[in-house]
Short mmCIF file of C-alpha atoms and ligand atoms in Angstrom, two decimals:
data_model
loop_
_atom_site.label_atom_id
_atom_site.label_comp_id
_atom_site.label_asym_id
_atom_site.label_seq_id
_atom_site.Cartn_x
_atom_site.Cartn_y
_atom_site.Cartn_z
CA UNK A 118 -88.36 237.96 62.71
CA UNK A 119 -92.04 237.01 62.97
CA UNK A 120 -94.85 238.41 61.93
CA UNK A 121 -97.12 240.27 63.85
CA UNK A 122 -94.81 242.21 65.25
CA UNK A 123 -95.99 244.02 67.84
CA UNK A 124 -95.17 246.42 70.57
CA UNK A 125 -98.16 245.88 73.07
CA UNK A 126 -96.80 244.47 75.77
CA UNK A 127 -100.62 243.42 77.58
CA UNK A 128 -103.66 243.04 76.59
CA UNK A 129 -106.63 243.56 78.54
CA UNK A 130 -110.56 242.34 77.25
CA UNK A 131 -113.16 244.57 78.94
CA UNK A 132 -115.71 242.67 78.00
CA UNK A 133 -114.51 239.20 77.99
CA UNK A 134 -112.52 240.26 81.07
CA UNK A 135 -109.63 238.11 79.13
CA UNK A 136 -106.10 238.81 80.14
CA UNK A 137 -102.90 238.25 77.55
CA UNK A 138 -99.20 239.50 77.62
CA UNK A 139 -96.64 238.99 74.89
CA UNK A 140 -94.05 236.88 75.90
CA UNK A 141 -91.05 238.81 76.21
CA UNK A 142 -88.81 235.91 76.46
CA UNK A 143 -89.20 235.04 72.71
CA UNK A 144 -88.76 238.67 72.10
CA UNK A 145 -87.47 239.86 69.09
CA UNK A 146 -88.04 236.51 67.08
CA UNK A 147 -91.16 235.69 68.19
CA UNK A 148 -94.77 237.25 68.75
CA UNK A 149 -96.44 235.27 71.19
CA UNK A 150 -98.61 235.97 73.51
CA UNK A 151 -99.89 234.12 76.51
CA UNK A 152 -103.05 234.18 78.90
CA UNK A 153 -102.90 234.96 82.41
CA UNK A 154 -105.58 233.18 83.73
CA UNK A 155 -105.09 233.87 87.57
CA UNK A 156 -102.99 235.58 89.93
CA UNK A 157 -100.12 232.34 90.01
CA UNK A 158 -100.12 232.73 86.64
CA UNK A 159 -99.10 236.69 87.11
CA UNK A 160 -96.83 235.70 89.92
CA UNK A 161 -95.14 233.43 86.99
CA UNK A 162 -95.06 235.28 84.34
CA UNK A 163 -93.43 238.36 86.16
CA UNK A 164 -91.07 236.35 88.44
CA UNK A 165 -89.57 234.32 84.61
CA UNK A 166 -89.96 237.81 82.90
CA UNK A 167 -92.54 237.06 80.38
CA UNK A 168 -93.44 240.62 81.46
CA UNK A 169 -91.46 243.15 82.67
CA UNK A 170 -90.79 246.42 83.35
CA UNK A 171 -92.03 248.45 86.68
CA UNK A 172 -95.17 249.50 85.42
CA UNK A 173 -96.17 246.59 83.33
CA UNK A 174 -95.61 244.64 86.15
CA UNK A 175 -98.11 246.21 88.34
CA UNK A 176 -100.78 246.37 85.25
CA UNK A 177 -100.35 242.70 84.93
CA UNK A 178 -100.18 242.29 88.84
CA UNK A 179 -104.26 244.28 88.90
CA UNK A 180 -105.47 242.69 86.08
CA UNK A 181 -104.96 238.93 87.31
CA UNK A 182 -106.73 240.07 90.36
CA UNK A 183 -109.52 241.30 87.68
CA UNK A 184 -109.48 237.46 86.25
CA UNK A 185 -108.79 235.39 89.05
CA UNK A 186 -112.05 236.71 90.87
CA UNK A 187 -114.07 236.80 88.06
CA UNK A 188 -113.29 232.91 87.20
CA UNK A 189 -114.35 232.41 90.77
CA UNK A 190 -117.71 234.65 90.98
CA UNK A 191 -119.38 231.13 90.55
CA UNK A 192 -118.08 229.67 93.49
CA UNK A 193 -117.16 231.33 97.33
CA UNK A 194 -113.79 232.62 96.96
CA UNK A 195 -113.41 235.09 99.91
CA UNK A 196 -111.63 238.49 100.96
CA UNK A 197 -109.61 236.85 102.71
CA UNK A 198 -108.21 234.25 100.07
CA UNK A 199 -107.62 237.02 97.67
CA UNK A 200 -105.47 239.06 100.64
CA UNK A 201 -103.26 235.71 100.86
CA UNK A 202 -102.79 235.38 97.00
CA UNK A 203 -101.84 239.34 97.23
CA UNK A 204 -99.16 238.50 99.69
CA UNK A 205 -97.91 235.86 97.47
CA UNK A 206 -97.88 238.28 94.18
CA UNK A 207 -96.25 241.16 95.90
CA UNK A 208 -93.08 238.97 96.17
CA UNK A 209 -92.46 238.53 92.77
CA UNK A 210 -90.55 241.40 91.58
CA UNK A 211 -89.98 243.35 95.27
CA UNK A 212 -87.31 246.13 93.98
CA UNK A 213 -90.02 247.72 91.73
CA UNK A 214 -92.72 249.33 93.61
CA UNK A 215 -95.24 250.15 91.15
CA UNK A 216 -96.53 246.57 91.84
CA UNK A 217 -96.31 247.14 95.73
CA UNK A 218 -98.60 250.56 95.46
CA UNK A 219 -100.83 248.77 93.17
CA UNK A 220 -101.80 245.70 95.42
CA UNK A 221 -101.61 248.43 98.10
CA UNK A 222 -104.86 250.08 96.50
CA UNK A 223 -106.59 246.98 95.94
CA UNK A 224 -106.06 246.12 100.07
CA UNK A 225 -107.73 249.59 100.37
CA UNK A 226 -110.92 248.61 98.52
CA UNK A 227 -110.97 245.14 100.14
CA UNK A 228 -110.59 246.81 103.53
CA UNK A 229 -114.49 247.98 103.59
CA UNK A 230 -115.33 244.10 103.93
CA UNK A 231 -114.81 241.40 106.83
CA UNK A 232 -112.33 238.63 105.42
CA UNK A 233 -114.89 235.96 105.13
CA UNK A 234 -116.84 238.11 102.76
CA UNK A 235 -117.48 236.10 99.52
CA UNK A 236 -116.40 238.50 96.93
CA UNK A 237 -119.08 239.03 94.55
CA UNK A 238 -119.98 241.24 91.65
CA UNK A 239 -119.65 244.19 93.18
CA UNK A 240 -116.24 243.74 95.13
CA UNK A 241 -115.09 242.58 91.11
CA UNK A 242 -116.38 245.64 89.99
CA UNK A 243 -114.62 248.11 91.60
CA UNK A 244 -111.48 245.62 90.83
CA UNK A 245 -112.31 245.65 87.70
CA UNK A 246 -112.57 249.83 87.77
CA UNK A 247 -109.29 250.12 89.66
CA UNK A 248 -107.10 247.76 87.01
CA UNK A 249 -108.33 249.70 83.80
CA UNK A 250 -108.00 253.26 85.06
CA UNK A 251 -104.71 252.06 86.10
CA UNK A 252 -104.20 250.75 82.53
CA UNK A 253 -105.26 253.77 81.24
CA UNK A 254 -103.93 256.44 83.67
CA UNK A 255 -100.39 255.05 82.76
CA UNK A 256 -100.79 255.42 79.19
CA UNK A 257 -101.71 259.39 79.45
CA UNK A 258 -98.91 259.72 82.18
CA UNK A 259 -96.46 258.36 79.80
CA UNK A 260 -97.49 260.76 76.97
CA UNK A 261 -97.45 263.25 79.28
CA UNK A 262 -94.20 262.40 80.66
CA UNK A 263 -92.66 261.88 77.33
CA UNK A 264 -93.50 265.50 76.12
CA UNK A 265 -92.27 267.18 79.73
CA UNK A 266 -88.97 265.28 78.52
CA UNK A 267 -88.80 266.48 75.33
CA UNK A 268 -89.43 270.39 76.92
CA UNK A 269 -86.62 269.96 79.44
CA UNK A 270 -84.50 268.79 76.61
CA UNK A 271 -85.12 271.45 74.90
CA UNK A 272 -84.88 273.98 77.64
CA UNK A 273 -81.40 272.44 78.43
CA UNK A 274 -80.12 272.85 75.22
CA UNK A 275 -81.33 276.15 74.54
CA UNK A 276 -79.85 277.63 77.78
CA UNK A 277 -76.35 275.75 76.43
CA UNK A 278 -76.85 277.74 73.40
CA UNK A 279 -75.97 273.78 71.47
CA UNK A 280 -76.32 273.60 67.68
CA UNK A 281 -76.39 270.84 66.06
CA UNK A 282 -76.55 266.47 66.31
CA UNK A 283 -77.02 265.64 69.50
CA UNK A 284 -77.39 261.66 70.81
CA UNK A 285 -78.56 259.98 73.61
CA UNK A 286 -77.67 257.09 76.15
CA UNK A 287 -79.88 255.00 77.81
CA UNK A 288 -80.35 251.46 79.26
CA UNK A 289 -82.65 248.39 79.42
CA UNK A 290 -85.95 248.34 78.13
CA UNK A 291 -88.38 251.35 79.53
CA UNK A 292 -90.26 251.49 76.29
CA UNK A 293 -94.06 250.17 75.18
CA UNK A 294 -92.66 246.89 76.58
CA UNK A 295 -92.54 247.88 80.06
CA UNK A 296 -95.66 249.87 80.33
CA UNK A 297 -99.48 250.09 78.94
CA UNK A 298 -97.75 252.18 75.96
CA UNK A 299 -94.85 254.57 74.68
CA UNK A 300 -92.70 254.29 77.76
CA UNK A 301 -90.99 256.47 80.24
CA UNK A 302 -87.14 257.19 79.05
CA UNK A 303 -88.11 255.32 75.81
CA UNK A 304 -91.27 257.68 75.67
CA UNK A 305 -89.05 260.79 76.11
CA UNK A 306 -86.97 259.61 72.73
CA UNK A 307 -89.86 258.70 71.28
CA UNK A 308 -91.37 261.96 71.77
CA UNK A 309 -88.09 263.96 71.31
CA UNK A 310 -87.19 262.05 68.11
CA UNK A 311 -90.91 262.88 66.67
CA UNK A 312 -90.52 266.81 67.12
CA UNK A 313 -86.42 267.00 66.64
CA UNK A 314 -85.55 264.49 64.11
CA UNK A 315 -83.55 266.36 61.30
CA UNK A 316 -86.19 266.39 58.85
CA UNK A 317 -88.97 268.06 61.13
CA UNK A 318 -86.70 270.19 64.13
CA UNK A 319 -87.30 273.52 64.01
CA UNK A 320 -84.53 274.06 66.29
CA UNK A 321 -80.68 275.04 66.22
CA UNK A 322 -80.35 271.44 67.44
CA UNK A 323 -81.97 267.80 66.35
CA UNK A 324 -81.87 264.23 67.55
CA UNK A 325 -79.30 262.18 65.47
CA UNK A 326 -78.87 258.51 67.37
CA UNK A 327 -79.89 256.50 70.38
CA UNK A 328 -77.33 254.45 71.37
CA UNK A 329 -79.12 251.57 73.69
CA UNK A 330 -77.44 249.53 76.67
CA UNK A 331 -77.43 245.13 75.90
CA UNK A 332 -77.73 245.73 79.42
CA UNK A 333 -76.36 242.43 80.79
CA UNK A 334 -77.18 239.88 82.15
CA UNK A 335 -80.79 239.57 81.18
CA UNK A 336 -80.15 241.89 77.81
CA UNK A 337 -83.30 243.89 77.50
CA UNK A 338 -81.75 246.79 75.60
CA UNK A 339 -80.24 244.53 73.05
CA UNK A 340 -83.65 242.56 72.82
CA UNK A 341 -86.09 245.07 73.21
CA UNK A 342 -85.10 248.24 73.38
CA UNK A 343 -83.67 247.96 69.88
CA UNK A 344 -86.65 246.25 69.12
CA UNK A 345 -88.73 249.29 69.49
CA UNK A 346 -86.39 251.52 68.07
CA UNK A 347 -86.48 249.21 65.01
CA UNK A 348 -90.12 249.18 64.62
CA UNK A 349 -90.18 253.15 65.04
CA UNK A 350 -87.45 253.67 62.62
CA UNK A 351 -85.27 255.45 65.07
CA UNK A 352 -81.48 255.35 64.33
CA UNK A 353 -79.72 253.48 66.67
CA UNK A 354 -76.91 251.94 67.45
CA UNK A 355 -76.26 249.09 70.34
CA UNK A 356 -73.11 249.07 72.78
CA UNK A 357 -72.53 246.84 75.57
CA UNK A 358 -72.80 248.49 78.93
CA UNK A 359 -68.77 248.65 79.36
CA UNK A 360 -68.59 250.54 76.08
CA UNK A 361 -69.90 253.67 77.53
CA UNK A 362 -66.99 256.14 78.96
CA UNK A 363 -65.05 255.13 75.62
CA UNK A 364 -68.13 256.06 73.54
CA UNK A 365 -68.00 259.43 74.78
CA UNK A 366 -64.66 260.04 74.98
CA UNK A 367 -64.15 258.78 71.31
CA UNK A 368 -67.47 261.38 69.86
CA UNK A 369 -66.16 264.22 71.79
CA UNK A 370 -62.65 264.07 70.14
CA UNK A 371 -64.81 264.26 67.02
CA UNK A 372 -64.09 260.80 65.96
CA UNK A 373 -67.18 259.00 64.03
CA UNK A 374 -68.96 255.57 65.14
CA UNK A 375 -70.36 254.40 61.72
CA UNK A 376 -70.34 258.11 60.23
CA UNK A 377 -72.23 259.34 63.47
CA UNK A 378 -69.93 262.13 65.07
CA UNK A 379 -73.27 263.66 67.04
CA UNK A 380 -72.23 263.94 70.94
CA UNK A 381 -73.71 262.23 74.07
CA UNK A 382 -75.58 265.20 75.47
CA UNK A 383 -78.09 263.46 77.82
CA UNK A 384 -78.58 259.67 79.14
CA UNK A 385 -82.02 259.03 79.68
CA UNK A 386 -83.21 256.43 81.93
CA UNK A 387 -86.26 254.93 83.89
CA UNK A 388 -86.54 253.73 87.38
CA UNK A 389 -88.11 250.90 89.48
CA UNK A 390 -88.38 252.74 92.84
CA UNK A 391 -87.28 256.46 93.50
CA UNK A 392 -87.02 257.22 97.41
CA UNK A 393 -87.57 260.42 99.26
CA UNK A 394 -84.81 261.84 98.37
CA UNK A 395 -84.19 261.58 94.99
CA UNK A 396 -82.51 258.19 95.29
CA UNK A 397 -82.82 255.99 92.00
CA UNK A 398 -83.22 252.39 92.04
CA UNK A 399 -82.82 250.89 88.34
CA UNK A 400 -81.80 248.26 86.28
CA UNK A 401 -78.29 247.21 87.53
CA UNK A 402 -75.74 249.65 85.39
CA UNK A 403 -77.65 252.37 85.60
CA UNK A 404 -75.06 254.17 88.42
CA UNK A 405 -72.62 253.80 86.53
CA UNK A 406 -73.82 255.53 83.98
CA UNK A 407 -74.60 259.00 86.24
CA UNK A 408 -70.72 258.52 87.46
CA UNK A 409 -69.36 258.36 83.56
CA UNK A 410 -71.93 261.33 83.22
CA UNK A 411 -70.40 263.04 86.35
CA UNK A 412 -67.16 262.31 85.41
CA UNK A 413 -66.85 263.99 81.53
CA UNK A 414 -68.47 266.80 82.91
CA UNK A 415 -66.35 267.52 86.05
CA UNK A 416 -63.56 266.74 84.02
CA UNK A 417 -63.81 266.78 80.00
CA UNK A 418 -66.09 270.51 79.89
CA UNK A 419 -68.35 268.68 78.76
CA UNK A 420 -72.80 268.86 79.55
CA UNK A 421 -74.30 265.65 79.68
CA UNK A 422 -77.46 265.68 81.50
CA UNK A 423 -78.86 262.93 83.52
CA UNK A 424 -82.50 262.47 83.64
CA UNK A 425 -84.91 259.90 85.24
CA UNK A 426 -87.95 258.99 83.69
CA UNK A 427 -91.41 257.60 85.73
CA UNK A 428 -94.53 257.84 86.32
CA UNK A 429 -95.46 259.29 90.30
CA UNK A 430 -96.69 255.86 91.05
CA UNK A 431 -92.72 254.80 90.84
CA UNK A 432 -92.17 257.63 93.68
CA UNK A 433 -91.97 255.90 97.07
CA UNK A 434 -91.92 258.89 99.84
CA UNK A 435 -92.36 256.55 102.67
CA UNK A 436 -88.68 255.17 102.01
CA UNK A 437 -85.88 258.24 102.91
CA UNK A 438 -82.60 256.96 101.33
CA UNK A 439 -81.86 254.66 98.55
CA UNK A 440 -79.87 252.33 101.19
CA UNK A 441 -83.23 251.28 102.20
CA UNK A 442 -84.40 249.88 98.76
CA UNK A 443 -84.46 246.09 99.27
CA UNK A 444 -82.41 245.29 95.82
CA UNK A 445 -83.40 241.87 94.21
CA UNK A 446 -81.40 239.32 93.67
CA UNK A 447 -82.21 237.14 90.37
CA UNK A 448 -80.87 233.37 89.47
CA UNK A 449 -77.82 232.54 89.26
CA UNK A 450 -78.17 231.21 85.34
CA UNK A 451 -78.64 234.48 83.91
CA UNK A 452 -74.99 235.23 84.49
CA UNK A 453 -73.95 232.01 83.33
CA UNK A 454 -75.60 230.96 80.48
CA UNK A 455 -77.31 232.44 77.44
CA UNK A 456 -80.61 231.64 76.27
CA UNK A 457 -81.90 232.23 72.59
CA UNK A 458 -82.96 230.39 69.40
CA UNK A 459 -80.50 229.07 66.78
CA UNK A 460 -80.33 231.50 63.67
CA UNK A 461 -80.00 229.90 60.56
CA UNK A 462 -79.92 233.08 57.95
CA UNK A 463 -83.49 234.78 58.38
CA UNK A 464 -85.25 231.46 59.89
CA UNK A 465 -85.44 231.08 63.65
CA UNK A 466 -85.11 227.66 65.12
CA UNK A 467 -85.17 225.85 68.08
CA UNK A 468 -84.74 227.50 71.39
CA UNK A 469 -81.54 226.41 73.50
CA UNK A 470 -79.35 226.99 76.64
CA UNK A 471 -75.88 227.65 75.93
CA UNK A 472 -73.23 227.74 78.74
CA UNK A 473 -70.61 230.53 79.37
CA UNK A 474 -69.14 230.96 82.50
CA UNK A 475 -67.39 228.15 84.14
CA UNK A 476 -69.40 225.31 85.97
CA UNK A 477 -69.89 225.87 89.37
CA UNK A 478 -68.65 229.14 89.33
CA UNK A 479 -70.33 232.13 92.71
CA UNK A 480 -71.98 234.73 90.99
CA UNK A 481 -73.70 237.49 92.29
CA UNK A 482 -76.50 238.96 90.38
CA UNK A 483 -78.49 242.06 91.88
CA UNK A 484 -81.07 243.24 89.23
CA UNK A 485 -80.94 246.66 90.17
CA UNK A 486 -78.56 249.48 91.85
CA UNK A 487 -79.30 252.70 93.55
CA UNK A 488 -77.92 255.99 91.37
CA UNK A 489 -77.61 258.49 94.70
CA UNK A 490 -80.04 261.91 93.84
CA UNK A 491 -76.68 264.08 93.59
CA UNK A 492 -75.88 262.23 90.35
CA UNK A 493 -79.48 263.05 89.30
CA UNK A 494 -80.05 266.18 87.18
CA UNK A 495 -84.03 265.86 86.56
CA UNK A 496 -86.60 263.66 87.74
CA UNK A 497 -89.15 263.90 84.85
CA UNK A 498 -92.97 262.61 85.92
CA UNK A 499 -96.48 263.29 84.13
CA UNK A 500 -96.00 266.42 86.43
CA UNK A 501 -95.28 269.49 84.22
CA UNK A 502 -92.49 270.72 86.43
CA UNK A 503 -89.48 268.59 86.09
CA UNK A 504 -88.06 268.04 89.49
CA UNK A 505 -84.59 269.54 89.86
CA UNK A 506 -82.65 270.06 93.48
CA UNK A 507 -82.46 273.49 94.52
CA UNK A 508 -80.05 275.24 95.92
CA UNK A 509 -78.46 272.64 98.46
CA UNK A 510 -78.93 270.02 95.88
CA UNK A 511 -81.79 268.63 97.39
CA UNK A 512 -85.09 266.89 95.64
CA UNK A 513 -88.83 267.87 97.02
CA UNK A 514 -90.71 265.08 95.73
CA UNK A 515 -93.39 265.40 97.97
CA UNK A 516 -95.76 267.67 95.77
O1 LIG B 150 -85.71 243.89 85.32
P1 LIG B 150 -86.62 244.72 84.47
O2 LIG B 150 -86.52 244.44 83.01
O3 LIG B 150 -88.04 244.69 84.99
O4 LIG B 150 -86.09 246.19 84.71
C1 LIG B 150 -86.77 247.27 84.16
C2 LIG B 150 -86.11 248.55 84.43
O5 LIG B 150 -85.14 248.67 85.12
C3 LIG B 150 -86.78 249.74 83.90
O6 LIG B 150 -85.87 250.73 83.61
C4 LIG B 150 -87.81 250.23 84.91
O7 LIG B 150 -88.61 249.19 85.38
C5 LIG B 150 -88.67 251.25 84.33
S1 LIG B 150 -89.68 250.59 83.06
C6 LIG B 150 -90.61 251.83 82.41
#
């Protein structure tokens, strides 16, 4: 491991108006970051991954607008060119639509001004405006969103009457990573494992384990999500994303995974686009994981709550159903080879491509699903209600 470790995923200069993300790709050996110097290099860096995550994404999507006009106050770029390079950014992660409402905004403040406009210090300074109270709106929501998480935990297991361990699922990376800071599912176990870890809960009940997704292909719970978890000294354990029903099954009959016997009670996890009504677009795996819920409890007595975790600017109302969610589809390569450095005891060496599926070989590789809202037990925003469905199981997301 590096030094340096760190868990801000961007950083943003105010004054030098300097733009740098850490380069999740080298994540967890490495701390590097890299400077985003226009709005190709964001269009790069999120399409390859550097940075990730639906509300990183869009953070990094403002603030290389923020850079790539202020490099060119000196010279005549216009409205106009910056509306084309918008088009071009929008398409680099298009499930996620954090990025889409953000460039969405900007078009609003460029709409005041003809095309051939030359943008000029006042055009970059509302930019400028827009991109750190994004920043900095996310951060709050998250902190907010992570302690209305921790309260509907609570509530939940209070009106269960539970006692005792209790552990949670979740998948990919949703954490510091993938936002300005603390996270949205990862926020609401960072938040619940600060006020209900054994030592501090004054509850019946307290957080015992996270057990994180790899989430495959691309692996960010096994790269970063346990990353996180590291550097915050929460106990965790990693499964692969097929290890789930047996997980359950195997703590509810009271048998132990490395001494921990605490049961599944909720799986927590974020979301790249959530639709009118309730439908959940997420990292691919994440539907499963609401039917393996659904199941045990239909079937095995037991509760196991699933939540959703995101900020409102993750809520799309204008799309109805989740079967409208254009899913992406990502390279073929990430299904068929592995990428990493060679380990030689604690150094970390060279970086290589190692091959593990058979040459030549179809694959399909969507980077997301759609988790239908009936699977869905709690939408949890910076809002302090937590959305539930009422009565005929139906979401109001609209206010
Ligand atoms: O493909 P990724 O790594 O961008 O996918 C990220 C996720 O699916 C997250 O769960 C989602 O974006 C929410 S991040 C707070």
């Amino acid at each position: 491991m590096s030094e340096g470790r760190t868990l801000q995923a961007i950083k943003f200069d105010r004054k030098e108006i300097k733009l740098e993300i850490l380069d999740q790709l080298v994540l967890p050996y490495t701390t590097h970051y890299i400077q985003i110097k226009s709005i190709d290099d964001a269009y790069k860096a999120i399409k390859s991954m550097q940075v990730r995550g639906a509300p990183a994404i869009a953070i990094v999507g403002a603030f290389s607008v923020v850079v790539d006009t202020y490099s060119h106050l000196k010279d005549s770029q216009t409205i106009g060119d910056l509306q084309e390079s918008l088009n071009h950014l929008v398409k680099s992660r298009p499930t996620a639509v954090n990025l889409k409402n953000a460039i969405d905004d900007i078009r609003k403040i460029l709409a005041d001004y003809d095309t051939t406009q030359v943008i000029d210090e006042s055009i970059f300074k509302k930019l400028l405006d827009y991109s750190t109270k994004l920043y900095d709106d996310d951060l709050a929501n998250n902190l907010k969103i992570g302690e209305n998480g921790l309260n509907y935990i609570k509530k939940s297991l209070e009106e269960e009457k539970f006692e005792g361990p209790f552990s949670i699922v979740t998948i990919c990376n949703t954490g510091s990573l993938a936002t300005s800071g603390h996270g949205t599912a990862l926020g609401i176990i960072r938040s619940t494992y600060q006020a209900l870890q054994k030592e501090k809960s004054n509850e019946k009940f307290f957080l015992d384990n996270i057990y994180p997704l790899e989430t495959r292909p691309y692996n960010q719970g096994a790269k970063l999500t346990t990353y996180e978890l590291e550097y915050e000294k929460i106990p965790s354990i990693l499964i692969c994303d097929n290890m789930v029903s047996s997980l359950i099954e195997h703590l509810n009959v009271g048998k132990d995974v490395h001494e921990k016997t605490s049961p599944v009670k909720f799986i927590i996890v974020g979301a790249d686009r959530i639709v009118k009504n309730g439908d959940t677009a997420n990292k691919i795996g994440t539907f499963q994981l609401a039917t393996i819920a659904n199941y045990f409890n239909t079937n095995k007595n037991t509760s196991i709550k699933f939540i959703v975790a995101a900020p409102r600017t993750t809520i799309d109302l204008e799309t109805q159903h989740g079967e409208d969610i254009r899913i992406e589809e990502r390279p073929r390569k990430e299904l068929t080879t592995l990428v990493g450095p060679i380990l030689n005891g604690s150094e970390v060496g060279e970086k290589i491509t190692v091959g593990i599926a058979t040459p030549g070989i179809q694959v399909w590789n969507p980077a997301f699903d759609v988790t239908p809202h009936n699977l869905i037990d709690a939408i949890i925003t910076e809002d302090s209600k937590a959305f539930v469905k009422n009565k005929d199981g139906n979401f109001d997301l609209s206010n």
